[in-house]
Tab-separated table of C-alpha atoms (C1' of nucleotides) in Angstrom:
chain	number	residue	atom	x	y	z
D	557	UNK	CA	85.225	125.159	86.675
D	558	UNK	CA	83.548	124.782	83.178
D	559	UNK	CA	85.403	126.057	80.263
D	560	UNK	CA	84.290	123.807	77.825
D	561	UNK	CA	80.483	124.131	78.627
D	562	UNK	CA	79.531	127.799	78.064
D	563	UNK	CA	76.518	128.416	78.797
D	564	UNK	CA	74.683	124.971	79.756
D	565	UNK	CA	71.905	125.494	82.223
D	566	UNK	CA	71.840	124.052	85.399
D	567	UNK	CA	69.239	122.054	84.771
D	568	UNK	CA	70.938	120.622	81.444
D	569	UNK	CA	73.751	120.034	83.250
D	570	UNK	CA	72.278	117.612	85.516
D	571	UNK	CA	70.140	116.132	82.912
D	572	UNK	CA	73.877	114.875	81.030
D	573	UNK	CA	75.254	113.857	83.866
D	574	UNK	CA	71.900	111.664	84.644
D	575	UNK	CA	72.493	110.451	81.135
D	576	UNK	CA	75.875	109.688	81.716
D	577	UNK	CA	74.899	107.589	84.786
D	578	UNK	CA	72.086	106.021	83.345
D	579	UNK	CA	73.768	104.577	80.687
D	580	UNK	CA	76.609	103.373	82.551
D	581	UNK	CA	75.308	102.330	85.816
D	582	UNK	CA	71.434	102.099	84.980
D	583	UNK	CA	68.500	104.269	86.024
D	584	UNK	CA	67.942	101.849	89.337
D	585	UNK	CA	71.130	101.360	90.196
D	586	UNK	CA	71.978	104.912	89.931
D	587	UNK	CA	71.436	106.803	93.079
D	588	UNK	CA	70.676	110.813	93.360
D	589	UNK	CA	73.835	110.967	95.459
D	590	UNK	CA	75.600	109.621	93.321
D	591	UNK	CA	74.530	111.456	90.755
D	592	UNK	CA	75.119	114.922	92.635
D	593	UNK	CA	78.760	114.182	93.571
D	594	UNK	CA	79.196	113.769	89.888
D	595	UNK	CA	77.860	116.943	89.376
D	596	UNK	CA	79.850	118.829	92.833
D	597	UNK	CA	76.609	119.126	95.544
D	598	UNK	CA	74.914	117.538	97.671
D	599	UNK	CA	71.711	115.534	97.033
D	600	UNK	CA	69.000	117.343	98.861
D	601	UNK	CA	70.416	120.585	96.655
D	602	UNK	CA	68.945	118.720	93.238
D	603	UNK	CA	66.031	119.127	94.050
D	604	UNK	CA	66.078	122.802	93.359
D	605	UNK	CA	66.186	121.935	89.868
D	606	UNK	CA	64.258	118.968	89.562
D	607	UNK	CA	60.914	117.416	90.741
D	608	UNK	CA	62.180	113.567	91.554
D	609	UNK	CA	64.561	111.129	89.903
D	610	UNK	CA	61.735	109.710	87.815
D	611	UNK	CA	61.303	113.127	85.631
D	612	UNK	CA	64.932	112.783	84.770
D	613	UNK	CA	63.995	109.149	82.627
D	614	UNK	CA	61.181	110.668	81.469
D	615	UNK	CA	62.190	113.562	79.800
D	616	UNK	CA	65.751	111.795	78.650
D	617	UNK	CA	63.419	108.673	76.763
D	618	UNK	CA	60.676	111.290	75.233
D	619	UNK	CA	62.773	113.753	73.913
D	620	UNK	CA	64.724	110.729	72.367
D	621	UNK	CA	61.419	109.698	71.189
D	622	UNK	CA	60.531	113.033	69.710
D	623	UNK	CA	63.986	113.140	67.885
D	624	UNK	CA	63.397	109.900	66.344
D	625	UNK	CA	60.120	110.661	64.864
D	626	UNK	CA	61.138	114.360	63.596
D	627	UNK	CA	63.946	112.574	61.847
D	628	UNK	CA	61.674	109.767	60.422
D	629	UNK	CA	59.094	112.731	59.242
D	630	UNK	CA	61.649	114.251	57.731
D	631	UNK	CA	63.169	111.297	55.795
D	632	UNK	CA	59.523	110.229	54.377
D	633	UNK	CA	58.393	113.947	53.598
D	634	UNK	CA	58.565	113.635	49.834
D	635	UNK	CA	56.011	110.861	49.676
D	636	UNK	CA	56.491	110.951	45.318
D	637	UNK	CA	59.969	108.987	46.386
D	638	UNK	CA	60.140	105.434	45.629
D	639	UNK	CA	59.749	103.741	49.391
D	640	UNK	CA	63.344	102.260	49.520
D	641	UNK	CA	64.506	105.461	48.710
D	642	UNK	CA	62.620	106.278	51.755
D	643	UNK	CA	64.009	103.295	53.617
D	644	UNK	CA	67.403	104.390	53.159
D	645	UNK	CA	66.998	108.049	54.208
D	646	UNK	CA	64.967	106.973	57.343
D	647	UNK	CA	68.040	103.927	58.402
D	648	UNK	CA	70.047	107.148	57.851
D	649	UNK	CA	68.256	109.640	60.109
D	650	UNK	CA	67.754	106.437	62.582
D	651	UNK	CA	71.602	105.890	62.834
D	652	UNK	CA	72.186	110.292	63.295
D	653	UNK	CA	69.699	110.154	66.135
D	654	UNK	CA	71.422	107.649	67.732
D	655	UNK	CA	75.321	109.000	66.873
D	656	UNK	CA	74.149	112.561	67.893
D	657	UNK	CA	73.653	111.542	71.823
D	658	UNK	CA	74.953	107.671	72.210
D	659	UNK	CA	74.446	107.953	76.092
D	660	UNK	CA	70.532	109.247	75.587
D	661	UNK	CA	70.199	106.542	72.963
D	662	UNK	CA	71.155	103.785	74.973
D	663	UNK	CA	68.693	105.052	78.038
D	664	UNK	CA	66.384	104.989	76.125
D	665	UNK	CA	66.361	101.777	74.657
D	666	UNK	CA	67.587	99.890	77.687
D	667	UNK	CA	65.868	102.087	80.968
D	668	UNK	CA	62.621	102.901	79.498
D	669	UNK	CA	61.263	100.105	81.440
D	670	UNK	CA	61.991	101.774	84.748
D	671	UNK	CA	59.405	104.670	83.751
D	672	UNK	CA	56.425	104.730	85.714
D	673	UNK	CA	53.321	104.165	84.409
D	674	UNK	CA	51.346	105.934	82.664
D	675	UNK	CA	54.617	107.233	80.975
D	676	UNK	CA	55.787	103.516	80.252
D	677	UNK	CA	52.463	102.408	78.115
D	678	UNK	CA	52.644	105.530	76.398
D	679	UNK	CA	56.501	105.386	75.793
D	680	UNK	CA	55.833	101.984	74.260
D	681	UNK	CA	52.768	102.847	72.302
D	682	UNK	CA	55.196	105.341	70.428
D	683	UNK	CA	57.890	102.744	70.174
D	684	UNK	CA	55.434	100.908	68.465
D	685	UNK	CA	53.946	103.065	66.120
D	686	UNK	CA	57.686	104.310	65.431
D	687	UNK	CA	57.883	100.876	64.268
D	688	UNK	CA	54.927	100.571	62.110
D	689	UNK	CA	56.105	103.390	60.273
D	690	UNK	CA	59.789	101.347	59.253
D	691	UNK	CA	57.186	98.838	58.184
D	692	UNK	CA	54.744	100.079	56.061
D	693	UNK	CA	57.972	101.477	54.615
D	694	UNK	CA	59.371	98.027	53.868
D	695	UNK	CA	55.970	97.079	52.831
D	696	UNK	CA	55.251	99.625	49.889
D	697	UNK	CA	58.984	98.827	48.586
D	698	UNK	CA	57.762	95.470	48.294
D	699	UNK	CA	54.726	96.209	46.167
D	700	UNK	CA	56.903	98.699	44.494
D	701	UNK	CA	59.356	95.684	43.555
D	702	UNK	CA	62.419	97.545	44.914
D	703	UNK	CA	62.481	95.312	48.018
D	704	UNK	CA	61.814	91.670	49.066
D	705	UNK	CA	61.265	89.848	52.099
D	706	UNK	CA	59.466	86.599	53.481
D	707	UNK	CA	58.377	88.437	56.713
D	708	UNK	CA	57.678	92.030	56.549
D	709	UNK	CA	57.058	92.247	60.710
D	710	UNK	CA	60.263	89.842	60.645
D	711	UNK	CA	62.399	92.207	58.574
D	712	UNK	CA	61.638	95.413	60.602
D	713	UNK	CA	62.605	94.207	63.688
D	714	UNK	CA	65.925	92.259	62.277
D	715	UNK	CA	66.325	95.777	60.439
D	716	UNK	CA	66.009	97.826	63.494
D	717	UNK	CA	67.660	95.670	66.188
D	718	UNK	CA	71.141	95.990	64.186
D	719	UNK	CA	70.352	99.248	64.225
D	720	UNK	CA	69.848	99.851	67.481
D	721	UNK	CA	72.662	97.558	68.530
D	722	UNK	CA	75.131	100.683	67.488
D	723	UNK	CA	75.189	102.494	70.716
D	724	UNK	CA	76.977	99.886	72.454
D	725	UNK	CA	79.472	99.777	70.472
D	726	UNK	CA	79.821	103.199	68.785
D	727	UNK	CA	82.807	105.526	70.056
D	728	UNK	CA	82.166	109.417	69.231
D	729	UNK	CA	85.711	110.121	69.080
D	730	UNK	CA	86.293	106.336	66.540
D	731	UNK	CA	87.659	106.269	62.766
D	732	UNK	CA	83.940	106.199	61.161
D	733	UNK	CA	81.802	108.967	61.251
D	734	UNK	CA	78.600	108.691	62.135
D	735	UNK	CA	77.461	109.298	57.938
D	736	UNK	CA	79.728	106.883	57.510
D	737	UNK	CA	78.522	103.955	60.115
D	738	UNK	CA	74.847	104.983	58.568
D	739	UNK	CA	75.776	104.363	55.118
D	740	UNK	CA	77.795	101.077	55.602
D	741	UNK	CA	74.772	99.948	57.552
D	742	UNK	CA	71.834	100.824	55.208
D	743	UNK	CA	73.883	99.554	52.653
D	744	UNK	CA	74.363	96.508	54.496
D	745	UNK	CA	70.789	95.552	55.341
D	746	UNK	CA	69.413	96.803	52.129
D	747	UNK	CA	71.453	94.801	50.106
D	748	UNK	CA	69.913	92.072	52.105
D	749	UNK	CA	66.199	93.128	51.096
D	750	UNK	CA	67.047	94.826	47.559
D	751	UNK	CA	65.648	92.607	44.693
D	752	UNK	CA	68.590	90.789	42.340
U	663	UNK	CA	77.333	66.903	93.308
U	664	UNK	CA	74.063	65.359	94.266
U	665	UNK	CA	70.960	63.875	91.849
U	666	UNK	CA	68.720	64.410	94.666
U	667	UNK	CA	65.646	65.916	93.135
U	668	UNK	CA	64.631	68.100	96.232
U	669	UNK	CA	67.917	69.693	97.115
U	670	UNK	CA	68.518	70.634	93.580
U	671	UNK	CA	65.265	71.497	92.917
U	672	UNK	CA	64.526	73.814	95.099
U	673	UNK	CA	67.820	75.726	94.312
U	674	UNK	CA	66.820	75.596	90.827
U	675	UNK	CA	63.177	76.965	91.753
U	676	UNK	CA	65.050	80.550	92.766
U	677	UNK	CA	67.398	80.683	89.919
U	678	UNK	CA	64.161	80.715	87.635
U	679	UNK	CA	62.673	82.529	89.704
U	680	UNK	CA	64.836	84.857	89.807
U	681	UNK	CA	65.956	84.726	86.326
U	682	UNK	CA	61.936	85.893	85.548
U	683	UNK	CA	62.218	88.990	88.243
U	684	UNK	CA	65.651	90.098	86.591
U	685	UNK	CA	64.379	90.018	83.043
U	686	UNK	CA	61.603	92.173	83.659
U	687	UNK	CA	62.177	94.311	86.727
U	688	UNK	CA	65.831	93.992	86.190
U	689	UNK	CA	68.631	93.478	88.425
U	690	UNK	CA	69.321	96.440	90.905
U	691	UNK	CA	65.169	96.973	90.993
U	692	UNK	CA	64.598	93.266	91.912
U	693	UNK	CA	64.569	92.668	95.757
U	694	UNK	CA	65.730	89.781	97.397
U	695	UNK	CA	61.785	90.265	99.554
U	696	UNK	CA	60.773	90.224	96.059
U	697	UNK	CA	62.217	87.296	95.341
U	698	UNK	CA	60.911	85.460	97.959
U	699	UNK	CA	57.265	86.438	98.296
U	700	UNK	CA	57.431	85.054	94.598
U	701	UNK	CA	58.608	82.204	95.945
U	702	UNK	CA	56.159	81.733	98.796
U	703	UNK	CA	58.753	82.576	101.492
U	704	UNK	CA	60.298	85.116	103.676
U	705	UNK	CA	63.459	87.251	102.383
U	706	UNK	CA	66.086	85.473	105.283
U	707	UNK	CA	64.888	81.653	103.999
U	708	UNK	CA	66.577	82.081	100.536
U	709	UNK	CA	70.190	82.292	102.493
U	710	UNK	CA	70.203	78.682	103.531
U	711	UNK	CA	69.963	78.272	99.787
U	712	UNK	CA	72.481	81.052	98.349
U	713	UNK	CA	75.318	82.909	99.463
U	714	UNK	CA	74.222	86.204	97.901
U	715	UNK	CA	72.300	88.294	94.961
U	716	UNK	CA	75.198	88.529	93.265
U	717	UNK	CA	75.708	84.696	92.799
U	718	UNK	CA	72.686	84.408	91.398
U	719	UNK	CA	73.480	87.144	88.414
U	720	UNK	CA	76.460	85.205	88.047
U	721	UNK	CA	75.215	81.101	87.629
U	722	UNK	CA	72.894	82.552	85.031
U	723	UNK	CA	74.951	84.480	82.834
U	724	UNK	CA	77.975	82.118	83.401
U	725	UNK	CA	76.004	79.105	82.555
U	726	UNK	CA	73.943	81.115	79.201
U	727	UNK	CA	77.948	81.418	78.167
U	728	UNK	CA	78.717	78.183	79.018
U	729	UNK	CA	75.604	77.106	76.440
U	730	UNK	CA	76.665	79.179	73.747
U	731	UNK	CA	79.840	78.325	73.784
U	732	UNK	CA	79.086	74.972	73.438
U	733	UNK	CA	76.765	75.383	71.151
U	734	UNK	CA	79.105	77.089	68.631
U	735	UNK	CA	81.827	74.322	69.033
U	736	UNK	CA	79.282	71.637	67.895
U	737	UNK	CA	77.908	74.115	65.288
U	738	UNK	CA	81.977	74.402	64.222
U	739	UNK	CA	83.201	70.701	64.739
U	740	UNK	CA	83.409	69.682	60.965
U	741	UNK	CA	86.576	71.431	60.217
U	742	UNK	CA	85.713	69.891	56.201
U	743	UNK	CA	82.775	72.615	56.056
U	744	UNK	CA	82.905	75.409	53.705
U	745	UNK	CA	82.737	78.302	56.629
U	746	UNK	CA	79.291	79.735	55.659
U	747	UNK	CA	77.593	76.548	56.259
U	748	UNK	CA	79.488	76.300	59.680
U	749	UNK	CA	78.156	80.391	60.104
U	750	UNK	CA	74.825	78.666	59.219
U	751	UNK	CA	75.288	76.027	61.878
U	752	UNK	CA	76.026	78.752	64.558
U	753	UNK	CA	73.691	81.235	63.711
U	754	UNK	CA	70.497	78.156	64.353
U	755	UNK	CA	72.650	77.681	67.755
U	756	UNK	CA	72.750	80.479	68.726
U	757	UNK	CA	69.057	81.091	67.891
U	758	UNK	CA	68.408	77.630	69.971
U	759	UNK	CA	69.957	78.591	73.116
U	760	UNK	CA	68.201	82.150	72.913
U	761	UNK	CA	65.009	80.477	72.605
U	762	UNK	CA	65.561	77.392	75.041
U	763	UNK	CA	66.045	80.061	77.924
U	764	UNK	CA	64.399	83.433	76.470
U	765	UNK	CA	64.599	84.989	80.198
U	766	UNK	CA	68.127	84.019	81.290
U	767	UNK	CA	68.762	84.982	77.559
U	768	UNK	CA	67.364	88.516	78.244
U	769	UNK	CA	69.328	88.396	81.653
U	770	UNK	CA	72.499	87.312	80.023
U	771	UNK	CA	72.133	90.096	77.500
U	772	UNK	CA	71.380	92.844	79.318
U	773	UNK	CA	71.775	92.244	83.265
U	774	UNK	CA	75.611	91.784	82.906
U	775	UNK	CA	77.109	95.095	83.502
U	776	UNK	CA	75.293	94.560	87.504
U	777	UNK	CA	78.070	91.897	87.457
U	778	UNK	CA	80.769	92.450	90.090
U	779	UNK	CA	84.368	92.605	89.410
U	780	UNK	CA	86.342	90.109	88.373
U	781	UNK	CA	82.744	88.557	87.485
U	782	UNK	CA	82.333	91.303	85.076
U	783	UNK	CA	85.679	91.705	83.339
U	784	UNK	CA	85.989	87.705	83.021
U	785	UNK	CA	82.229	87.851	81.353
U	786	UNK	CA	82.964	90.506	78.829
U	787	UNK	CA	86.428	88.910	77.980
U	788	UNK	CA	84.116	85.352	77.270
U	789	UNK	CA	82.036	87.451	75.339
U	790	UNK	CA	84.781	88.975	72.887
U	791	UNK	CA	85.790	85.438	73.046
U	792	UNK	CA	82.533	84.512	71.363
U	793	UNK	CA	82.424	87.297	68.728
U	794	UNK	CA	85.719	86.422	67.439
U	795	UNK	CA	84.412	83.023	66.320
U	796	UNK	CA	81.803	84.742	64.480
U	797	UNK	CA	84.136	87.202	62.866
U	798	UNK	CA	86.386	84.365	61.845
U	799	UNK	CA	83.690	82.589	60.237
U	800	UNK	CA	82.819	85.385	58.593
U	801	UNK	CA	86.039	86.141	57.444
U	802	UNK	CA	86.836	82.543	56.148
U	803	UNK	CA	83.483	82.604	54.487
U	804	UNK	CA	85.057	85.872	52.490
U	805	UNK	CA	88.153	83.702	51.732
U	806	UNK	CA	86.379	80.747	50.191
U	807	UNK	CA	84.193	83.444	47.848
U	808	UNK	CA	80.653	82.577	49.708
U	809	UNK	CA	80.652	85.704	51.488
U	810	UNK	CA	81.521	89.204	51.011
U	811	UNK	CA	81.196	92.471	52.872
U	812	UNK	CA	83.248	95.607	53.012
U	813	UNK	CA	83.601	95.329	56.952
U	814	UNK	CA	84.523	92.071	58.660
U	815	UNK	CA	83.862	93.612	62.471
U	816	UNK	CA	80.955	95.588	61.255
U	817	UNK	CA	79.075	92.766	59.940
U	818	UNK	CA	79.683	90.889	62.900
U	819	UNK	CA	78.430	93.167	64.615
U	820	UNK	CA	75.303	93.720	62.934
U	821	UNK	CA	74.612	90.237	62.626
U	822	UNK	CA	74.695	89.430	66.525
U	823	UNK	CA	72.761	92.315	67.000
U	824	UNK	CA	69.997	91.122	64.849
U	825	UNK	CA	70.284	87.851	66.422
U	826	UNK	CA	69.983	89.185	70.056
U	827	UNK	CA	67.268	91.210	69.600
U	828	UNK	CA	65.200	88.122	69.474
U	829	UNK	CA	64.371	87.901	73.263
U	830	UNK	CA	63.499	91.418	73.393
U	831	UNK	CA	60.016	90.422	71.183
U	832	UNK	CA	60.091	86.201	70.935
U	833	UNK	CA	56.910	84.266	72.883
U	834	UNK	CA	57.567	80.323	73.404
U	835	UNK	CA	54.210	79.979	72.343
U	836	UNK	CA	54.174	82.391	69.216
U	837	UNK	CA	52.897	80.653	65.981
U	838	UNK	CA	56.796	80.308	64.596
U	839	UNK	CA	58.934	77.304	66.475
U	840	UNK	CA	62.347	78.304	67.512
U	841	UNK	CA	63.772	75.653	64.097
U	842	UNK	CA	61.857	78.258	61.590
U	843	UNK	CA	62.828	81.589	63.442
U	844	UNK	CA	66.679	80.618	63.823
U	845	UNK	CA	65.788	78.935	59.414
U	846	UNK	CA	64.575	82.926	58.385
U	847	UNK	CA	66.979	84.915	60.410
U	848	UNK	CA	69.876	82.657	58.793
U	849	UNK	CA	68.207	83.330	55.425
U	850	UNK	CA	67.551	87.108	55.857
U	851	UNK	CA	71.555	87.699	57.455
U	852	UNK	CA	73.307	85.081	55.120
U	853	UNK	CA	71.393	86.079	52.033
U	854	UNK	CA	72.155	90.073	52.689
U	855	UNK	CA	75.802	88.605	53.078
U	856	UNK	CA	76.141	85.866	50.122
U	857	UNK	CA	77.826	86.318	46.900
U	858	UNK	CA	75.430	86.880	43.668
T	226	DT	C1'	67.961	150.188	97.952
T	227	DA	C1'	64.489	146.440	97.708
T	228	DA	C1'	62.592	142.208	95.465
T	229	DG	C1'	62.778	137.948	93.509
T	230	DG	C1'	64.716	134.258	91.497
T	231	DT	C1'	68.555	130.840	91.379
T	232	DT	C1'	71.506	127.966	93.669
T	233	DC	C1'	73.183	125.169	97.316
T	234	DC	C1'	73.569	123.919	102.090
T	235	DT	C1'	72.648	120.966	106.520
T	236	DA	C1'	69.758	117.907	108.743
T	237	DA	C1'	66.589	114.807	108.877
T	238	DC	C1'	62.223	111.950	107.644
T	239	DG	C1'	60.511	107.287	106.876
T	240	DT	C1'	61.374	103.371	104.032
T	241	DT	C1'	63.706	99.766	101.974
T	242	DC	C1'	67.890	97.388	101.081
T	243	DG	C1'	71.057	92.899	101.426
T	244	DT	C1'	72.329	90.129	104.815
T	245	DT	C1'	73.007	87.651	109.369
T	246	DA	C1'	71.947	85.228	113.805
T	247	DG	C1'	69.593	81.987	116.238
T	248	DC	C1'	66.247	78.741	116.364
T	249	DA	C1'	63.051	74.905	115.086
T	250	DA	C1'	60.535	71.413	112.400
T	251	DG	C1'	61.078	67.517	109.189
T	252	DC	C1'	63.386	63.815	107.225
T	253	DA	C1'	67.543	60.561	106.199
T	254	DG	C1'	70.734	57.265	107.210
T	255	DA	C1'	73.527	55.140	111.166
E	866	DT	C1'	67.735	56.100	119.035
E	867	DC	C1'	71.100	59.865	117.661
E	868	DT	C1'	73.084	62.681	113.996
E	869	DG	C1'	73.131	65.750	110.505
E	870	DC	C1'	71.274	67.915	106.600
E	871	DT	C1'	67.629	70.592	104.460
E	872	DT	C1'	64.406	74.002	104.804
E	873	DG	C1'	62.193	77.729	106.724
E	874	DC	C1'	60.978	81.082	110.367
E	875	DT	C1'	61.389	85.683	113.217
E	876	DA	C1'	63.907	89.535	114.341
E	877	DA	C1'	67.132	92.540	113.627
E	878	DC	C1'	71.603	94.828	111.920
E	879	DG	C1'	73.723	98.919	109.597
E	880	DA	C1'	73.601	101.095	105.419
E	881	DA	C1'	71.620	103.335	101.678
E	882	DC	C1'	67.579	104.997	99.476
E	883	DG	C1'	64.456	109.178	97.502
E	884	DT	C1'	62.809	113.113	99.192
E	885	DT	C1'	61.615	117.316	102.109
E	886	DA	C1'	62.100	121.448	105.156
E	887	DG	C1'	64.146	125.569	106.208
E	888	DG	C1'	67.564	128.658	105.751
E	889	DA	C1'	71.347	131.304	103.552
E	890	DA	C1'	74.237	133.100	100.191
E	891	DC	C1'	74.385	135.051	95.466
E	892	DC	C1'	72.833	137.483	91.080
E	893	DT	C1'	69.968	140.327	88.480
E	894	DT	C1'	66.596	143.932	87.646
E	895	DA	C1'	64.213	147.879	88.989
DNA sequence: TAAGGTTCCTAACGTTCGTTAGCAAGCAGA
DNA sequence: TCTGCTTGCTAACGAACGTTAGGAACCTTA
């Protein structure tokens, strides 16, 4: 039945359709049958792959999470770069992460709610330390005159809210591609911040 | 029809209500027994009030459109205005209804989609509706040299993401009125957006 | 061949869902 | 007084929910 997915585990399988469902229908409004007549079984016969419907938002939002902060790491690593530089590389990786897997992306910034605790304090505790880091970011390029800004905590979450607006509009298979859509958009908010 | 303060009242008391249990439980994982033990009453009792769930979804997000859209026609009415003083104008609006409702605003931003059809097509085609005004403003603004930006859409975009974002982290009793939030966000968008 | 894991089934569990029916108390205007 | 509207109750409806139990094919590896 699957030509075009070689060699995707089971378990992946129903983890992208769960996406897919998530996204489009939400996590609560999403039931497991429907979700396994997506996927060609019945609903008892997910539960050979899976412990309950809650472990499917949990690992969709945290392996976003982990995603995002690999890519920030990776944008900041040379820390001898001025901290727009920085800026620009992390709106970039920001923008991939959220191109690479629009369905995850959007679960995980509109269903992380519906995780059960402990998983949603901790979710949010990264969220916000994710957050921090954009804004110590915005802060040094201030004291390093490359950026300006009445409202540091102001600008970051201006900065990443059109940011994360993308994955409801974003096609995969649209004119821009995805380096594309993350340069127009740095350039677009930096130009806002840049000084002169 | 009537001014009667109990009748209308008490109908009012479960749209709030309601509107609160939507924003943070969200639709599909708000009960109607929810609803009413909030309320001080059993699930049945809210019937003689309401016809369904689903009318309730739809009086709040059909009446948060209603205020937008009028808030953009006054924000728009002095045809004389150079375009980014009218974008001005609506930007503050829009940041004043947002902040005069931040729960129905939440509700209205992100509880649609749990809108039946033709609920749901006739809210999204409001919603274009609304976006176009922006991206006209925009666009005007560009003709009369006060703005510029390489992407009309893509700044619209951006900027009503930034803009909607605001309920997501905005307290009614935070330290910045509404007037100075909607006065910075203006500044920060239009500034990132003005000529020179 | 045997063993063990993977995959999926049917059937059912207890619970909760939105909603309705029928009834009653309270109050308003005639 | 009667009438009618508002408000709320109890009890229950059928449907859907997440999840579990137990069993049976299938595939691989030894």
């Amino acid at each position: 039945m699957e030509a075009t997915a070689p060699t995707l585990s089971r378990k992946a399988q129903i983890d992208q359709t769960a996406t897919a469902l998530f996204r489009t229908r939400g996590f609560a409004a999403t039931s497991m049958r429907e979700l396994a007549e997506a996927l060609g079984l019945e609903a008892g016969s997910l539960y050979s792959h899976i412990k309950s419907k809650q472990e499917l938002l949990h690992r969709i939002c945290f392996r976003l999470a982990d995603d995002f902060f690999a890519g920030f790491a990776a944008a900041t690593h040379d820390a001898a770069e001025p901290a727009a530089v920085q800026l620009r590389r992390a709106i970039e990786s920001h923008v991939r992460v959220l191109t690479q897997d629009v369905a995850a992306s959007a679960v995980f910034l509109h269903e992380w709610r519906h995780l059960s605790e402990p998983a949603r304090t901790e979710f949010l505790a990264l969220r916000e330390r994710y957050e921090a880091g954009f804004r110590l970011l915005i802060q040094r390029g201030i004291e390093q005159n490359d950026l300006r800004t009445p409202d540091v905590a102001f600008a970051t979450l201006t900065l990443l809210a059109s940011l994360n607006w993308l994955p409801s509009w974003y096609k995969p298979d649209g004119k821009l591609p995805p380096s594309e859509i993350a340069h127009r958009l740095a350039d677009q908010l930096l130009l806002g911040l840049a000084n002169s």
